[in-house]
């Protein structure tokens, strides 16, 4: 089974492409093992109460969703305030997946 | 030990992508992996040796107080860190991009190549990540 690491660096409010990236993650999740890693402004959508149907659509499904702990701290977001289904993770997670041969995409 | 190739395109002082790329390289080295970094377009200025720190007149801070971190220092630190960890860090610039920008004077350890090298690094790597611009 193919493994994928998709890295989302933008919030859904700064780029319309973000919605397409969520959709790509969801579709890949049907065919492989997908980690969706939110970094930089990408973590903004992970806050409880943030209105983002695209991200909500992949939570609780086959895609593992992580938010970069450093980006959360930079923005004053407590890891305990994230939406259900989003975990806090270190950038080491990305390195581990790359080292293990996962296919990577950055947006 | 794996080999990871990371492509960077953003110029210094422009995007949060740059510190994230530095963090990825640091984490990979810390975990004992070999890393190839291929800098394309504006990212070739990351290792430009002519970068200078500055004071902050707005906040009334001297050069020392401001302690402005120039990206070239991060590049040097990562190259040193790789040496300490006994892993290989290749920091390669697209030569044509360097010439276009006049940033030939790079910190020690940065090499010059072409997109062909990026292809070779990618072919020989366990994982590849391209951090593109907008």
XYZ file of C-alpha atoms in Angstrom:
241
model
C 0.000 0.000 0.000
C 1.364 3.407 -0.944
C 2.045 5.904 1.786
C 1.594 9.639 1.383
C 2.501 12.701 3.370
C 0.568 15.801 2.364
C 1.742 19.025 3.964
C -0.661 21.948 4.118
C 1.065 25.272 4.848
C -1.797 27.635 4.067
C -5.080 28.327 5.781
C -8.270 27.794 3.791
C -8.912 31.547 4.026
C -5.794 32.525 2.096
C -5.936 30.077 -0.803
C -8.810 28.476 -2.615
C -6.523 25.588 -3.517
C -6.610 24.353 0.071
C -10.012 22.784 -0.487
C -8.646 20.829 -3.434
C -5.750 19.607 -1.295
C -8.167 18.304 1.343
C -10.080 16.537 -1.428
C -6.884 14.984 -2.758
C -6.075 13.681 0.728
C -9.530 12.184 1.060
C -9.275 10.415 -2.313
C -5.758 9.142 -1.631
C -7.005 7.859 1.702
C -9.179 5.396 -0.186
C -6.123 3.984 -1.952
C -3.271 4.323 0.518
C -2.068 5.402 3.921
C -2.239 9.179 4.182
C -0.894 11.591 6.768
C -2.106 15.163 6.378
C 0.301 17.475 8.183
C -0.808 21.023 8.935
C 2.033 23.516 9.279
C 2.429 27.314 9.382
C -0.960 28.945 8.753
C -2.375 25.546 7.866
C -2.899 24.904 11.577
C -5.435 27.746 11.852
C -8.198 25.545 10.480
C -7.598 22.939 13.174
C -8.917 25.127 15.997
C -12.160 24.021 17.538
C -14.803 26.358 16.180
C -12.929 27.213 12.996
C -15.337 26.995 10.085
C -13.741 24.814 7.458
C -15.930 22.145 5.946
C -13.037 20.846 3.858
C -10.913 19.892 6.849
C -13.944 18.651 8.761
C -14.633 16.351 5.826
C -11.433 14.384 6.322
C -11.491 14.222 10.120
C -12.527 10.928 11.605
C -11.912 9.102 8.342
C -9.000 7.223 6.860
C -6.628 10.190 6.791
C -4.394 10.819 9.796
C -4.379 14.566 10.502
C -1.605 16.212 12.512
C -0.887 19.842 13.359
C 2.725 20.963 13.725
C 3.390 21.661 17.405
C 5.825 24.498 16.617
C 3.306 26.264 14.359
C 0.653 25.895 17.063
C 2.919 27.472 19.689
C 3.855 30.323 17.327
C 0.158 31.158 16.958
C -0.795 30.722 20.598
C -2.985 27.718 19.893
C -3.167 25.186 22.702
C -2.908 21.585 21.510
C -5.875 20.812 23.737
C -8.074 23.179 21.761
C -7.805 21.325 18.461
C -10.741 19.758 16.677
C -11.476 16.147 17.452
C -9.472 14.045 15.036
C -6.490 16.412 14.837
C -3.404 15.452 16.783
C -0.443 17.618 17.673
C 2.756 16.343 16.089
C 6.399 17.288 15.705
C 8.000 17.900 12.338
C 9.884 14.683 13.030
C 6.742 12.911 11.837
C 7.345 14.292 8.346
C 10.984 13.240 8.428
C 10.059 9.714 9.508
C 7.614 9.372 6.642
C 10.065 10.757 4.076
C 12.784 8.437 5.355
C 10.370 5.545 5.044
C 9.673 6.277 1.408
C 6.328 8.030 1.615
C 5.383 10.147 -1.370
C 5.293 13.792 -0.349
C 3.341 16.781 -1.559
C 3.589 20.339 -0.249
C 0.963 23.003 -0.614
C 19.889 5.767 7.893
C 17.942 7.126 4.958
C 18.623 9.825 2.401
C 16.168 12.669 2.016
C 16.137 15.365 -0.651
C 14.439 18.671 -0.016
C 13.958 21.317 -2.682
C 13.590 24.938 -1.617
C 12.556 27.814 -3.863
C 11.648 30.764 -1.640
C 14.182 33.577 -1.228
C 15.335 34.593 2.258
C 13.157 36.945 4.347
C 10.031 36.223 2.282
C 8.161 33.185 3.525
C 7.535 30.969 6.530
C 8.419 28.118 4.183
C 12.100 28.865 4.749
C 12.234 28.293 8.521
C 10.065 25.206 8.056
C 12.576 23.884 5.530
C 15.411 24.586 7.973
C 13.482 22.741 10.686
C 12.984 19.739 8.421
C 16.676 19.603 7.580
C 17.608 19.905 11.267
C 15.219 17.127 12.258
C 16.495 14.831 9.511
C 20.111 15.371 10.553
C 19.226 14.902 14.227
C 17.649 11.583 13.337
C 20.823 10.493 11.550
C 19.710 10.798 7.943
C 21.707 12.086 5.013
C 20.140 15.149 3.434
C 20.392 16.793 0.041
C 19.100 20.332 -0.193
C 18.656 21.744 -3.663
C 18.078 25.492 -3.742
C 16.383 26.854 -6.811
C 15.563 30.398 -7.899
C 15.464 32.803 -4.928
C 16.472 30.166 -2.408
C 20.004 30.303 -3.799
C 20.446 33.506 -1.765
C 19.972 31.642 1.521
C 23.683 30.912 1.734
C 24.867 34.257 0.330
C 27.856 35.266 2.423
C 27.204 38.987 1.971
C 24.177 39.015 4.277
C 24.645 41.430 7.167
C 22.850 41.654 10.510
C 21.402 45.037 11.415
C 20.335 47.129 14.351
C 16.667 48.021 14.872
C 16.246 51.790 15.045
C 12.472 51.533 15.470
C 12.835 49.542 18.665
C 16.044 51.295 19.698
C 18.039 48.072 19.664
C 21.706 47.843 18.831
C 23.036 45.283 16.396
C 23.968 43.000 19.286
C 20.613 43.466 21.040
C 18.652 42.838 17.865
C 20.651 39.644 17.219
C 19.136 39.419 13.758
C 19.407 35.872 12.438
C 20.631 35.852 8.855
C 19.775 32.681 6.936
C 23.416 32.161 5.978
C 24.120 31.501 9.669
C 21.421 28.812 9.719
C 22.925 27.201 6.620
C 26.349 27.203 8.266
C 24.903 25.781 11.485
C 23.172 22.951 9.640
C 26.367 22.073 7.775
C 28.253 22.055 11.086
C 25.518 20.011 12.764
C 25.677 17.399 10.002
C 29.421 17.123 10.537
C 28.918 16.634 14.265
C 26.320 13.942 13.648
C 28.539 12.336 11.003
C 25.872 12.442 8.325
C 26.105 13.969 4.884
C 24.412 17.268 4.154
C 24.730 18.467 0.572
C 23.611 22.075 0.149
C 23.524 22.627 -3.610
C 22.505 25.765 -5.462
C 21.245 25.995 -9.011
C 24.235 27.685 -10.619
C 22.279 29.627 -13.191
C 19.973 30.960 -10.470
C 23.050 32.043 -8.505
C 24.500 33.891 -11.489
C 21.224 35.637 -12.236
C 21.151 37.007 -8.706
C 24.851 37.726 -8.314
C 25.095 35.666 -5.136
C 28.177 33.661 -6.099
C 29.876 34.393 -2.774
C 28.390 31.651 -0.599
C 29.237 30.406 2.879
C 31.704 27.535 3.025
C 30.247 24.146 2.233
C 27.587 25.264 -0.259
C 28.073 23.784 -3.702
C 26.960 24.680 -7.176
C 24.981 22.434 -9.491
C 22.077 22.291 -11.886
C 18.588 20.791 -12.020
C 20.293 17.635 -13.247
C 21.794 17.292 -9.785
C 18.354 17.737 -8.246
C 17.168 14.859 -10.396
C 20.135 12.686 -9.367
C 19.587 13.480 -5.675
C 15.912 12.597 -6.009
C 16.627 9.343 -7.799
C 19.020 8.288 -5.048
C 16.752 9.294 -2.151
C 14.285 7.425 0.004
C 12.088 10.490 0.246
C 11.771 13.732 -1.706
C 9.954 16.922 -0.793
C 9.733 20.021 -2.962
C 8.695 23.143 -1.102
C 7.491 25.341 -3.915
C 6.641 29.028 -3.905
C 3.057 30.234 -4.274
